[in-house]
Every structure is written in structure tokens, then in C-alpha cells.
CSV table of C-alpha atoms and ligand atoms in Angstrom, one decimal:
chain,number,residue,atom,x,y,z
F,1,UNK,CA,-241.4,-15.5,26.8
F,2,UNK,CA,-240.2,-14.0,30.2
F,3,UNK,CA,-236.6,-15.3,31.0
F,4,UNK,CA,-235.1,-15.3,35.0
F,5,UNK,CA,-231.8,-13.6,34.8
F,6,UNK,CA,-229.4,-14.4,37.7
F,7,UNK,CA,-225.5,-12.6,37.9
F,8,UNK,CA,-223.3,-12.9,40.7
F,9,UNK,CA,-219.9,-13.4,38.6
F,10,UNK,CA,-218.0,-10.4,40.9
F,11,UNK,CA,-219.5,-8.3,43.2
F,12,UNK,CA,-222.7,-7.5,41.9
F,13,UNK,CA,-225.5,-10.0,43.1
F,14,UNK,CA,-228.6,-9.6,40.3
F,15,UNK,CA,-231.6,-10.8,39.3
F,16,UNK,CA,-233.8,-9.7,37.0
F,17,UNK,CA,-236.6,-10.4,34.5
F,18,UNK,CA,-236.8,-9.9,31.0
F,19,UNK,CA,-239.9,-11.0,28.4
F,20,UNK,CA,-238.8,-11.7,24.7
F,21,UNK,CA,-235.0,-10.4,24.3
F,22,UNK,CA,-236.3,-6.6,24.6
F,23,UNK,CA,-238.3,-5.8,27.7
F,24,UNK,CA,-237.5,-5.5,31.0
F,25,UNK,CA,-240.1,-6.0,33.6
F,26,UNK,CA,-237.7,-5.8,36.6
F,27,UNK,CA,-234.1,-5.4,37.7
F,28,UNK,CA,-232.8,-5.6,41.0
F,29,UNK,CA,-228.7,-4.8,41.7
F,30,UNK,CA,-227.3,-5.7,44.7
F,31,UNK,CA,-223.7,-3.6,44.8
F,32,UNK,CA,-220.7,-4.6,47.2
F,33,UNK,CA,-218.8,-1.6,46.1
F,34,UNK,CA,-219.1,0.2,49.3
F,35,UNK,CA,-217.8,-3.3,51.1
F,36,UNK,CA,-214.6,-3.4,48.6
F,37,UNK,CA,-214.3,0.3,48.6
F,38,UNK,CA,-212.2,0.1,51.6
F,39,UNK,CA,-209.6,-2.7,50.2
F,40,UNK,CA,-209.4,-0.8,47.3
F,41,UNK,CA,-210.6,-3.7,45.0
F,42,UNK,CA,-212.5,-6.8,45.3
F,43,UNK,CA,-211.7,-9.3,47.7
F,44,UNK,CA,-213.1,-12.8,46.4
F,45,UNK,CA,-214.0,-14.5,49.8
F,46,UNK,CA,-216.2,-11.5,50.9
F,47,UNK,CA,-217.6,-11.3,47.6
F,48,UNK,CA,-218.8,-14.9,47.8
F,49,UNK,CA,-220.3,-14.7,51.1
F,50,UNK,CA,-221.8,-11.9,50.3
F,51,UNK,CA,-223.5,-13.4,47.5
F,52,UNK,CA,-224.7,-16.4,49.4
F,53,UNK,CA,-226.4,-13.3,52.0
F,54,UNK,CA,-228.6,-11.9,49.8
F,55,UNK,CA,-229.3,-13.9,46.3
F,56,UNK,CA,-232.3,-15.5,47.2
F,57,UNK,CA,-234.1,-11.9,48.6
F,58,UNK,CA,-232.7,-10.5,45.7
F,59,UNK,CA,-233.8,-13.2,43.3
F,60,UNK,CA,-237.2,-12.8,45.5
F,61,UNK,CA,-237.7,-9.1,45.0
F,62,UNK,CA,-236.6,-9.5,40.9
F,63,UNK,CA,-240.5,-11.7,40.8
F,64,UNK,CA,-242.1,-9.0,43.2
F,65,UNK,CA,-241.0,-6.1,41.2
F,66,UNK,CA,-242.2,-7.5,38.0
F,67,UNK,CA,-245.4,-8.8,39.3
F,68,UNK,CA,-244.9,-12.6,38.5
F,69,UNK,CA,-245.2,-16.3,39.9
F,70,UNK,CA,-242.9,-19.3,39.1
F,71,UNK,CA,-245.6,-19.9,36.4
F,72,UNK,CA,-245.0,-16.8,34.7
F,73,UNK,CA,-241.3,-17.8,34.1
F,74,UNK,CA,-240.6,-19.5,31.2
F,75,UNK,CA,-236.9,-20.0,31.8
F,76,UNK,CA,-233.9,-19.5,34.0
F,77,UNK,CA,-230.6,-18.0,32.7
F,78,UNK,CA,-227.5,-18.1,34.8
F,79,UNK,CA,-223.5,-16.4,34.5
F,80,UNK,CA,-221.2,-19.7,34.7
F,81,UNK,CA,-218.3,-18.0,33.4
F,82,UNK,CA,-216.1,-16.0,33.5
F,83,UNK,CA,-215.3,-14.9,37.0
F,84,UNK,CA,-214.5,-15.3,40.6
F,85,UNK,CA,-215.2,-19.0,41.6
F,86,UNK,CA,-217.0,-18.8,44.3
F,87,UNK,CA,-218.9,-15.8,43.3
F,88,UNK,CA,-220.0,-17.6,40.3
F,89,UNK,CA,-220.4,-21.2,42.5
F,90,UNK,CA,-223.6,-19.2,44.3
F,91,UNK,CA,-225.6,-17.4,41.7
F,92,UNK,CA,-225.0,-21.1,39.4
F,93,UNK,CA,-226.1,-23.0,42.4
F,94,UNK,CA,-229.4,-21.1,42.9
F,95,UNK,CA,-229.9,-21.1,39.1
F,96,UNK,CA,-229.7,-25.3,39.3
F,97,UNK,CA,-231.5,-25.4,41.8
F,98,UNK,CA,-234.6,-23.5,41.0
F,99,UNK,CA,-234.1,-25.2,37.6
F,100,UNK,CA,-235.0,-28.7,39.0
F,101,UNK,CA,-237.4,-27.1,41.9
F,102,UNK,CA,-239.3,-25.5,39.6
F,103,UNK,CA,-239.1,-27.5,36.5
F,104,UNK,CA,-237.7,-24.8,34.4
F,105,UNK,CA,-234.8,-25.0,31.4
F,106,UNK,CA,-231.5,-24.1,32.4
F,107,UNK,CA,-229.2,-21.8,30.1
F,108,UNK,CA,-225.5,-21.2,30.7
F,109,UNK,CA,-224.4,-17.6,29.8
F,110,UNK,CA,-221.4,-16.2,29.5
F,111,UNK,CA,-220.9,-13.1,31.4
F,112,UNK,CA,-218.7,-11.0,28.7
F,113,UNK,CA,-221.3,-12.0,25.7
F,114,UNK,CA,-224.1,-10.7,27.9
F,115,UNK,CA,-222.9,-7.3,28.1
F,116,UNK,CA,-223.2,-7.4,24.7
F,117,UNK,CA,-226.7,-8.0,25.2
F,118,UNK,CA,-227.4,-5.1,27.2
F,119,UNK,CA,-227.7,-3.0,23.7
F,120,UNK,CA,-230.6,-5.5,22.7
F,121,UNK,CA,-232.9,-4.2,25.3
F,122,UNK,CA,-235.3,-1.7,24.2
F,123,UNK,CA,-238.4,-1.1,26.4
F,124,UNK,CA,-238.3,-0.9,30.4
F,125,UNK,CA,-241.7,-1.3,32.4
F,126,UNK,CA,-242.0,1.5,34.6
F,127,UNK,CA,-238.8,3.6,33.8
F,128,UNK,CA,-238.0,6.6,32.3
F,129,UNK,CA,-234.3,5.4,31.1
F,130,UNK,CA,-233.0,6.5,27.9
F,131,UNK,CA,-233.4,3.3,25.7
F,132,UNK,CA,-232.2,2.4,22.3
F,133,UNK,CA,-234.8,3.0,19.6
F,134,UNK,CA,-234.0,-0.3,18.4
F,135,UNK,CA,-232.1,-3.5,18.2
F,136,UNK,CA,-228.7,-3.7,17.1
F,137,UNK,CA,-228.7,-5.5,13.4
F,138,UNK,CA,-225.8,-8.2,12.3
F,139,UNK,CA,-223.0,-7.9,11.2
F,140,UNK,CA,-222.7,-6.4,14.9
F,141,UNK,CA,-219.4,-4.6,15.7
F,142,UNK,CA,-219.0,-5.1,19.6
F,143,UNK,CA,-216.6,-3.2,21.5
F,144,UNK,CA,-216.0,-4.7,25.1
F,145,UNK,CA,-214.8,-3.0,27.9
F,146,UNK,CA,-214.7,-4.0,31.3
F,147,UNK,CA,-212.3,-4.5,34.5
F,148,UNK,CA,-211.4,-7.6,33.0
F,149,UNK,CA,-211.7,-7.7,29.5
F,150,UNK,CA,-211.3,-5.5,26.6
F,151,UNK,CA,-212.2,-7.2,22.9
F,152,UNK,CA,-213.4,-6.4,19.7
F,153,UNK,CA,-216.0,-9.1,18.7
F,154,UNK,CA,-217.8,-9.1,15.1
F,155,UNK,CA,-221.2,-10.7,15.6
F,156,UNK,CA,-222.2,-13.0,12.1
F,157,UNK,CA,-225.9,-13.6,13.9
F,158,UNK,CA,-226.7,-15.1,17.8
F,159,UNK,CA,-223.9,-17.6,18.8
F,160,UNK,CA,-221.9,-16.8,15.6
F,161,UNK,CA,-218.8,-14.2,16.5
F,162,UNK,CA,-215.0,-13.9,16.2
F,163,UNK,CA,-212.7,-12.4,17.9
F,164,UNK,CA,-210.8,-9.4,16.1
F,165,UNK,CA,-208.7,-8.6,18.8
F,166,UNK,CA,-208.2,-7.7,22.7
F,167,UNK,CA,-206.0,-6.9,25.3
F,168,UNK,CA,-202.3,-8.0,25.7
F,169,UNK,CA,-202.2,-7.2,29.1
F,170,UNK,CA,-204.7,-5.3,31.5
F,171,UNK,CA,-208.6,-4.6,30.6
F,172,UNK,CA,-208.4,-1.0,30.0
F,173,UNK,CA,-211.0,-0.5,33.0
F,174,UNK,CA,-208.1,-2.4,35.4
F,175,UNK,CA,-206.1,0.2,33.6
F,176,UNK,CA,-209.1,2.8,35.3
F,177,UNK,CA,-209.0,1.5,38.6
F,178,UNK,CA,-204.9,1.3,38.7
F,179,UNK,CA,-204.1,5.0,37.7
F,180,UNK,CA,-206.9,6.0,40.0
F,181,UNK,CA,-205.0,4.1,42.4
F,182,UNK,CA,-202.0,5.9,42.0
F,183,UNK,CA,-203.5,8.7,41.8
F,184,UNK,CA,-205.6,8.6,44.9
F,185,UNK,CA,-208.7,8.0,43.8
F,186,UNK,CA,-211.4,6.4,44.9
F,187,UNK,CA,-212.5,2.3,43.5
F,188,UNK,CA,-213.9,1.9,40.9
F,189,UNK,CA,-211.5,3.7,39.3
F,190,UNK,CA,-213.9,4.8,36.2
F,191,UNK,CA,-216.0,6.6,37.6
F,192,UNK,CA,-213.7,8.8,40.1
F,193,UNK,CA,-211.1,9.2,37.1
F,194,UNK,CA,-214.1,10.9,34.8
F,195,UNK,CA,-215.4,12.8,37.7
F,196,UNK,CA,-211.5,14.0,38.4
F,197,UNK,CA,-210.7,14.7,34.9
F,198,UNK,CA,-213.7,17.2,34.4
F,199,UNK,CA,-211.5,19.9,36.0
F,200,UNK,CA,-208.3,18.5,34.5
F,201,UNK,CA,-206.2,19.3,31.1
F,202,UNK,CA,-206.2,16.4,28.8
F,203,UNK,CA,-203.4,17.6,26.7
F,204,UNK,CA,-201.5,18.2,30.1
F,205,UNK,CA,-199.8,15.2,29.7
F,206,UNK,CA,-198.1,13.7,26.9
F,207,UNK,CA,-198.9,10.1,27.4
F,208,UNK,CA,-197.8,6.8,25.2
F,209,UNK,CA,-200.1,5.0,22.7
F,210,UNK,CA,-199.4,1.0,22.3
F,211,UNK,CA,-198.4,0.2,18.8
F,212,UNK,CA,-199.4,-3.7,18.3
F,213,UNK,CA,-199.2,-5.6,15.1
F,214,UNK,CA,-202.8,-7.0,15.5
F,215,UNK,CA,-204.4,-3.6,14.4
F,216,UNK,CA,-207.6,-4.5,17.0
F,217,UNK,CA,-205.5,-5.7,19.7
F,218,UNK,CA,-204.7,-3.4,22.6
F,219,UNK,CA,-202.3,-3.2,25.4
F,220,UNK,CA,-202.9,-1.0,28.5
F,221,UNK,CA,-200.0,-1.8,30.6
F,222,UNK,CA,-197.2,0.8,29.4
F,223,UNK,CA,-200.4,3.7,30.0
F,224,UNK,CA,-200.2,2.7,33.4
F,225,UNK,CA,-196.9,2.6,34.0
F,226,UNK,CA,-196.0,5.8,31.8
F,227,UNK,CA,-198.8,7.5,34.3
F,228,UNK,CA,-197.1,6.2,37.4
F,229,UNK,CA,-193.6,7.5,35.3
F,230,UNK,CA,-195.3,10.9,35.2
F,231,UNK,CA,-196.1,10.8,38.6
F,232,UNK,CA,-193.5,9.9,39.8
F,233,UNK,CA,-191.4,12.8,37.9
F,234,UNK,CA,-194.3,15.8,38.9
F,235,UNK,CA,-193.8,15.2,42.8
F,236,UNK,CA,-190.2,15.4,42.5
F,237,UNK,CA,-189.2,11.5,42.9
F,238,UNK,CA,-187.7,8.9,40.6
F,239,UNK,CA,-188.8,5.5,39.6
F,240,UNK,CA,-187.9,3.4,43.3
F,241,UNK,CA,-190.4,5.7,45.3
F,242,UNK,CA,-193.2,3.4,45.9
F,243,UNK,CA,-196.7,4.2,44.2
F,244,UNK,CA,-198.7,3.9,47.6
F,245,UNK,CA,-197.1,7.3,48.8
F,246,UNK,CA,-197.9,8.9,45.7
F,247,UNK,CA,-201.6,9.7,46.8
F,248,UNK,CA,-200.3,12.3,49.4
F,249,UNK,CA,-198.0,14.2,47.2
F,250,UNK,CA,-200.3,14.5,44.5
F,251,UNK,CA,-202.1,17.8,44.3
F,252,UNK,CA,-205.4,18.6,42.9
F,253,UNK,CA,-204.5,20.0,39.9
F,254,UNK,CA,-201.9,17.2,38.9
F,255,UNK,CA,-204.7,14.6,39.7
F,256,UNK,CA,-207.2,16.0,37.7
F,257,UNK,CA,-204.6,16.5,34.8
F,258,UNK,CA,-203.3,13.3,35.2
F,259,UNK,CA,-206.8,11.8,35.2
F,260,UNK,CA,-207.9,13.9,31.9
F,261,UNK,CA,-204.4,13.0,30.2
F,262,UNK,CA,-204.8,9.1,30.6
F,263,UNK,CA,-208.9,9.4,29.9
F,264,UNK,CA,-208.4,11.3,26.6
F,265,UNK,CA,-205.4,8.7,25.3
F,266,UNK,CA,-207.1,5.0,26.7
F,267,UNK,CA,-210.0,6.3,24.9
F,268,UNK,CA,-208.7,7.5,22.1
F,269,UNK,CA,-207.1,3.7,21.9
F,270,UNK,CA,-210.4,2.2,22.2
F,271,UNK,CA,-211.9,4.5,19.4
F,272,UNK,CA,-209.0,4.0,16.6
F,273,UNK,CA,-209.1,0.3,17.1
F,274,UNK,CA,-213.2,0.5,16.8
F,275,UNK,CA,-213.3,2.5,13.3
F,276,UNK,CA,-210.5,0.7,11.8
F,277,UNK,CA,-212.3,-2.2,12.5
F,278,UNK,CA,-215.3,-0.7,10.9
F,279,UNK,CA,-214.0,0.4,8.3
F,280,UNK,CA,-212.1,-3.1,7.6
F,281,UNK,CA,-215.7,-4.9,8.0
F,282,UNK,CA,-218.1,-2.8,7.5
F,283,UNK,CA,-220.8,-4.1,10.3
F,284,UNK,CA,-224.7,-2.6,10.0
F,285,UNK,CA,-224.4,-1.5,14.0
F,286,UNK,CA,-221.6,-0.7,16.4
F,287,UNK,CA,-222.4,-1.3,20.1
F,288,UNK,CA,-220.2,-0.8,23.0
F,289,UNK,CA,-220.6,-3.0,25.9
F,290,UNK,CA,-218.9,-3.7,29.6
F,291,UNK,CA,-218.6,-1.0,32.6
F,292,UNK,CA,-216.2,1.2,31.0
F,293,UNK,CA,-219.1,1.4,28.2
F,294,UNK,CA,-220.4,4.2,30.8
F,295,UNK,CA,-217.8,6.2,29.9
F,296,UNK,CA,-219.6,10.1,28.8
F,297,UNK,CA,-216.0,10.5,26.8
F,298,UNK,CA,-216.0,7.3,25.3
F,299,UNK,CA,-219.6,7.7,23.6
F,300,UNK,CA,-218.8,11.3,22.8
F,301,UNK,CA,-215.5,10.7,20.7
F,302,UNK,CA,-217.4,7.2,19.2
F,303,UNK,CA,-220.3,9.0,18.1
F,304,UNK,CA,-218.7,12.2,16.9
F,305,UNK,CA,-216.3,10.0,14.8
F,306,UNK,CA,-218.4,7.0,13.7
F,307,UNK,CA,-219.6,6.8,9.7
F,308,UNK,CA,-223.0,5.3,11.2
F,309,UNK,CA,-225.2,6.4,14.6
F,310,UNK,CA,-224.8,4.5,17.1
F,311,UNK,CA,-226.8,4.1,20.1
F,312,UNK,CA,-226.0,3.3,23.6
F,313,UNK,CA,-227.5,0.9,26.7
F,314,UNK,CA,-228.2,3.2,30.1
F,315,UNK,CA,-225.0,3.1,32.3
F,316,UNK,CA,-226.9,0.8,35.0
F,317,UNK,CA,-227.2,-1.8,31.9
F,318,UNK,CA,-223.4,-1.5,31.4
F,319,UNK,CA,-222.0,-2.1,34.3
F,320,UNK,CA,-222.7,-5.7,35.9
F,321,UNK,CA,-226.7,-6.4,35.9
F,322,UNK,CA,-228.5,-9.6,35.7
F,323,UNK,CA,-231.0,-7.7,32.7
F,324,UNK,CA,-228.1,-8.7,30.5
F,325,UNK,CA,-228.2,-12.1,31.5
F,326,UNK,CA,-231.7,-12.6,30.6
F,327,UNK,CA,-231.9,-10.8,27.1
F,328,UNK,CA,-229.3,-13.0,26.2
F,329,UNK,CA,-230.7,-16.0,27.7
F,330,UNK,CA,-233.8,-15.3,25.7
F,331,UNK,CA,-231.5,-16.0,22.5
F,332,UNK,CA,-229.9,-19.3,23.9
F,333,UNK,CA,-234.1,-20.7,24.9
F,334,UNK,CA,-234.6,-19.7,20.8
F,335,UNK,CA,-231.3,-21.1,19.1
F,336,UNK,CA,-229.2,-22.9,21.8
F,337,UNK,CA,-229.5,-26.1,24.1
F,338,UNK,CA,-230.4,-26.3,27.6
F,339,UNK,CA,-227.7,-27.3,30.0
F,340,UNK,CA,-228.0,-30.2,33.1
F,341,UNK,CA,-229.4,-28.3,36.0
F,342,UNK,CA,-227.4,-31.4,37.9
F,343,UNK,CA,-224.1,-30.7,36.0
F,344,UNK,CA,-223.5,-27.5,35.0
F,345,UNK,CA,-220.5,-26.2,36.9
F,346,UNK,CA,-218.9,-23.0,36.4
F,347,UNK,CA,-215.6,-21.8,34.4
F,348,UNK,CA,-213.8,-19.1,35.9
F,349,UNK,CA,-211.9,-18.4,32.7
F,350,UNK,CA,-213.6,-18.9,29.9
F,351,UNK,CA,-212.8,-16.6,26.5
F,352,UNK,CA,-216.8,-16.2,24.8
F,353,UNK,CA,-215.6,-17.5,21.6
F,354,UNK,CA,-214.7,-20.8,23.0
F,355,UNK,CA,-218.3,-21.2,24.9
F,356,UNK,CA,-220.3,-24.2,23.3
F,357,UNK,CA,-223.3,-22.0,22.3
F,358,UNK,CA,-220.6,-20.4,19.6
F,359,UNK,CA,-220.1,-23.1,17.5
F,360,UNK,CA,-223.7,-23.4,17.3
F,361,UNK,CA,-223.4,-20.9,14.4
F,362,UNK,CA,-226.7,-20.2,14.8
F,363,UNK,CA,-227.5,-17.0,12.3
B,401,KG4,O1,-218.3,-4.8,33.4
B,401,KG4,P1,-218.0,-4.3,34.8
B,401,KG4,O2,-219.1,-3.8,35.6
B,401,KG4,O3,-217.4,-5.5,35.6
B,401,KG4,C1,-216.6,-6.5,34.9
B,401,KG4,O4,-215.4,-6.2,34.9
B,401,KG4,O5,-217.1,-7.5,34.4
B,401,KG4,O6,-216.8,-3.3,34.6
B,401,KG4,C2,-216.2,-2.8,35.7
B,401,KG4,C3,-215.2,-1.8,35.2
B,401,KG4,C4,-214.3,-1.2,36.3
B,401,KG4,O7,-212.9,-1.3,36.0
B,401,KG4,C5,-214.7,0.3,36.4
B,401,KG4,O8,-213.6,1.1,36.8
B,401,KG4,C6,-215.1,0.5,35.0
B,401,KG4,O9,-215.8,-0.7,34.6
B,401,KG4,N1,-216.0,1.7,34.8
B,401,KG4,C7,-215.7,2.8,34.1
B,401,KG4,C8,-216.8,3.7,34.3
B,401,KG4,N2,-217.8,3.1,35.1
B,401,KG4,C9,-217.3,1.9,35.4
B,401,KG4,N3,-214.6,3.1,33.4
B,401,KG4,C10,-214.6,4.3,32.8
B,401,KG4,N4,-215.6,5.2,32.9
B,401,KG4,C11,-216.7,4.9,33.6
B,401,KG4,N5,-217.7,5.9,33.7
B,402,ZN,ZN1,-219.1,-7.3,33.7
């Protein structure tokens, strides 16, 4: 079964196509990093026009690539939440309207559940990428880390999943992109923070760790702040000099200290959280999913201190991809319901738990 996936929840436009939940036969990114770069973070109108610009070439080249006609495709599966609005509005539109053009059932996904998905893809036509030997099994522990989310998520089967915990405040990769903000370094913040703290002392910096009652939530805002603190302090200034002057006074050696201090302890968060939760439930697999799932650090300290192996998805299936979209849309056309190609509108903020294809239960 060879499932259309379409993404355009942010500022990724994606399509790509995907046969039985495993294989991908073509994926095709098209990134507006370079066009945000310069504002320093995504702005939503330029996203959406930029969306509207290219999804049907990209949608297009996704069939070229992988050698297939509207008759090879079985199904369409589109991102209608969560996101920017009008971001989501074009990638959902194209979706509905290929749907009816084309005769082809419709599936709603939901963006943060699909990076989930990326783990579930095992074979790639045509590519060397480092792959997972094979498919996570349930009970799947998920952790999920992005710009705008940052959850623990135990998986019962497909559609069946609650929520241990998540985020207080800010996703730890806004946490990312903010310190490297402060710091002067380029968006996305993940990325330029890693390459920065290579040359940087992690234990420079004594930075503080959230203490929550919820042993899986998280909270990432008193990081940031303790880092601009810090910052603040090492150039000599107190707490009213504004943070957009700090870039200047910042010298190579602080930054990459700074950005080694505030990598080691956010990920050091994420990993306690993960193996309490796994030791507290047990799961057969541990995936981590969302951009900040690129992370080299993040999959060192996880596999170094995790009972079980775990395996991980190639960075470009963890950042935003439309692969995703279609491994998991392969699991809605087994277990879950269609939706109306004339109805289906998007949700901007949506938490997965609360999607419809959840209460399916579905094992
Ligand atoms: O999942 P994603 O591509 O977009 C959504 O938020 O849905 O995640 C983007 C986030 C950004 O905050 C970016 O800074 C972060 O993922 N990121 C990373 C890395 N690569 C991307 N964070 C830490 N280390 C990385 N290598
Ligand atoms: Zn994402």
C-alpha cells in the first residue's frame, strides 16, 4: 500500500511517499530556513506564502522521485494540526483537494504523533541512510522533542497512548533556539548550539535543573533565563542590560562554554525523565522523536544509559519531513477512519492525545 505524505505545518513544505508503514520510495523537503534565518525565527505570513509557492512542484517531484502515477497511490495523508494556521490551511487544502480529484481516502495526522513515526521506517529506495533494523514494538516509550513540544508519550498499540508528562513552559528546542539567541548564534538554534559547544566546557557552567512534582514533566524556562543570568554576569553587566546586546560582548570561548553548559544539563533533563519513565513502565522499545531528536549528545547519553538498545531515525527523518506523515498515515488507512476531503479543516493547537484517532484504541 503506497501512502502520499503531505507536511507543511511550519516551515518545511514536504511530500513524500511511503509503501506499507516501512519503506520509503521518495522524500522531497522543501526548507525556508535560509528565508527565516534572517528574522531570527519563523515568520508565519512568509511561511504560508511560501508554502502556497512551491507545494504542488514539490508534491509533483515526491511522484517523480518514486516512479509513480495517481494510480499507484493508494492514499493521501495530510498534517492538520498542530501548527501555524495558514501554513497548515495550504498543505490541508492540496491534500482535500487531490482527495476528491483523484478519488483517493483522506487521513488527518497529527504532526507531533508523526514524528513518532519516523522510527517506524526501516528500508529507503535508493539511499544509503543509516536505518533502524527494525520496528519499534509496543509498549513504545516516546520521547518528543521539538521547537514546540517536549512530551513523554507511552504507546499501548497504534492510536492507543497517554501522556506521562511534558513541558510547563517552553519546548526544550525553543529553549535551543533562545540561548542561541542570546548567545549569538545562528536559527535554528540546535544545530549552531551543538556545533558551538564542541569546543566548549560543559562543566564550565553551573546551570539549574527544574525540580517538578510530575516526575516526567519538564520545564525549560528557568535554563534559559539562568543562561541569560550567566551571561549577563560573564560580560560584566547586571540583569536590566538587554539580551540583544549580549551577542557582541560574548566572546568565543564564553559562547562555546555557555553552549556546552546548557547542552550537557537540557539533555541531561530529557534523559532522567526518559529512564525514570522506563524504569516506572517498563516499555519493550524507547524511541526518541522531534528535531531536537538529531541531537549527537542526546543519543549518546540515552544509549550509554538505557537498560535496552535503542535505535534512532536519520536526522533528516527527525526534523520536519512529510515521510513521517505517510508511515503514520499507513496505520490510520489500517485501523482509523477516513476524514471528509470537503470538511476537514485544520487545528492549530491540538495536544495528540485529544486527536479522534486516539480514542480509537486501536491495539
Ligand atoms: O520537529 P522540528 O523540526 O519542528 C517542530 O518544532 O515541529 O523541531 C525543530 C527544533 C528547533 O527548535 C531546532 O533548534 C531543534 O529542533 N533542533 C535541534 C537539533 N536540530 C534541530 N536541537 C538540538 N540539537 C540538534 N541537533
Ligand atoms: Zn515537527
Amino acid at each position: 500500500m503506497k501512502i502520499l505524505g503531505i507536511e507543511s505545518s511550519c516551515d518545511e513544505t514536504a511530500a513524500a511517499i511511503v509503501e506499507d508503514g516501512f519503506r520509503v520510495l521518495s522524500s522531497v523537503v522543501n526548507s525556508q530556513i535560509d528565508i527565516h534565518a534572517q528574522y531570527g525565527g519563523v515568520v508565519p505570513e512568509i511561511a504560508a506564502r511560501s508554502h502556497i509557492e512551491v507545494i504542488n512542484p514539490v508534491i509533483r517531484e515526491a511522484l517523480t522521485r518514486a516512479q509513480c502515477s495517481w494510480d499507484d497511490i493508494d492514499a493521501i495523508a495530510v498534517t492538520y494540526a498542530p501548527g501555524l494556521v495558514g501554513s497548515l490551511l495550504v498543505g490541508t487544502l492540496a491534500a482535500r483537494t487531490l482527495a476528491i480529484l483523484r478519488n483517493k481516502p483522506l487521513y488527518a495526522i497529527h504532526h507531533v504523533e508523526a514524528h513518532v513515526y519516523a522510527n517506524f521506517i526501516t528500508e529507503s529506495n535508493g539511499s544509503t541512510l543509516q536505518l533502524p533494523s527494525k520496528q519499534p514494538e509496543f509498549p513504545l516509550l516516546a520521547l518528543i522533542v521539538s521547537g514546540g513540544h517536549t512530551q513523554l508519550v507511552l504507546f499501548h498499540g497504534h492510536g492507543d497512548y497517554e501522556l506521562l508528562g511534558q513541558t510547563q513552559d517552553d519546548a526544550v528546542g525553543e529553549a535551543f533556539d533562545k540561548v542561541a539567541k542570546i548567545l549569538g548564534l545562528p536559527y535554528p538554534g540546535g544545530p549552531s548550539i551543538t556545533a558551538a559547544a564542541e569546543h566548549g566546557d560543559p562543566e564550565k557552567y553551573h546551570l539549574p535543573k527544574a525540580k517538578l512534582d510530575n516526575p516526567y514533566n519538564f520545564s525549560f524556562s528557568g535554563l534559559k533565563t539562568a543562561v541569560l543570568r550567566a551571561v549577563q554576569h560573564a560580560v560584566g553587566k547586571d540583569f536590566t542590560f538587554p539580551s540583544h546586546e549580549l551577542p557582541r560582548l560574548v566572546n568565543d570561548v564564553q559562547r562555546a562554554d555557555f553552549a556546552a553548559s546548557f547542552q550537557r544539563v537540557a539533555v541531561e533533563t530529557l534523559v532522567e525523565r526518559t529512564l525514570r519513565a522506563y524504569s516506572d513502565f517498563a516499555p519493550r522499545s524507547v524511541v526518541i522523536a522531534g528535531g531536537v531528536a538529531a541531537n549527537q549528545e542526546l543519543r549518546r547519553q540515552l544509549s550509554a544509559r538505557l537498560p535496552i538498545a535503542i535505535e534512532y531515525a536519520p536526522m533528516k527523518f527527525c526534523t520536519d519531513n512529510a515521510v513521517m506523515i505517510a508511515t503514520l498515515g499507513f496505520f490510520h488507512a489500517q485501523y482509523g477512519t477516513p476524514a471528509d476531503p470537503y470538511a476537514l479543516d485544520v487545528v492549530p493547537s491540538l495536544s495528540m492525545v485529544n486527536t479522534a484517532w486516539n480514542s480509537a484504541k486501536v491495539l
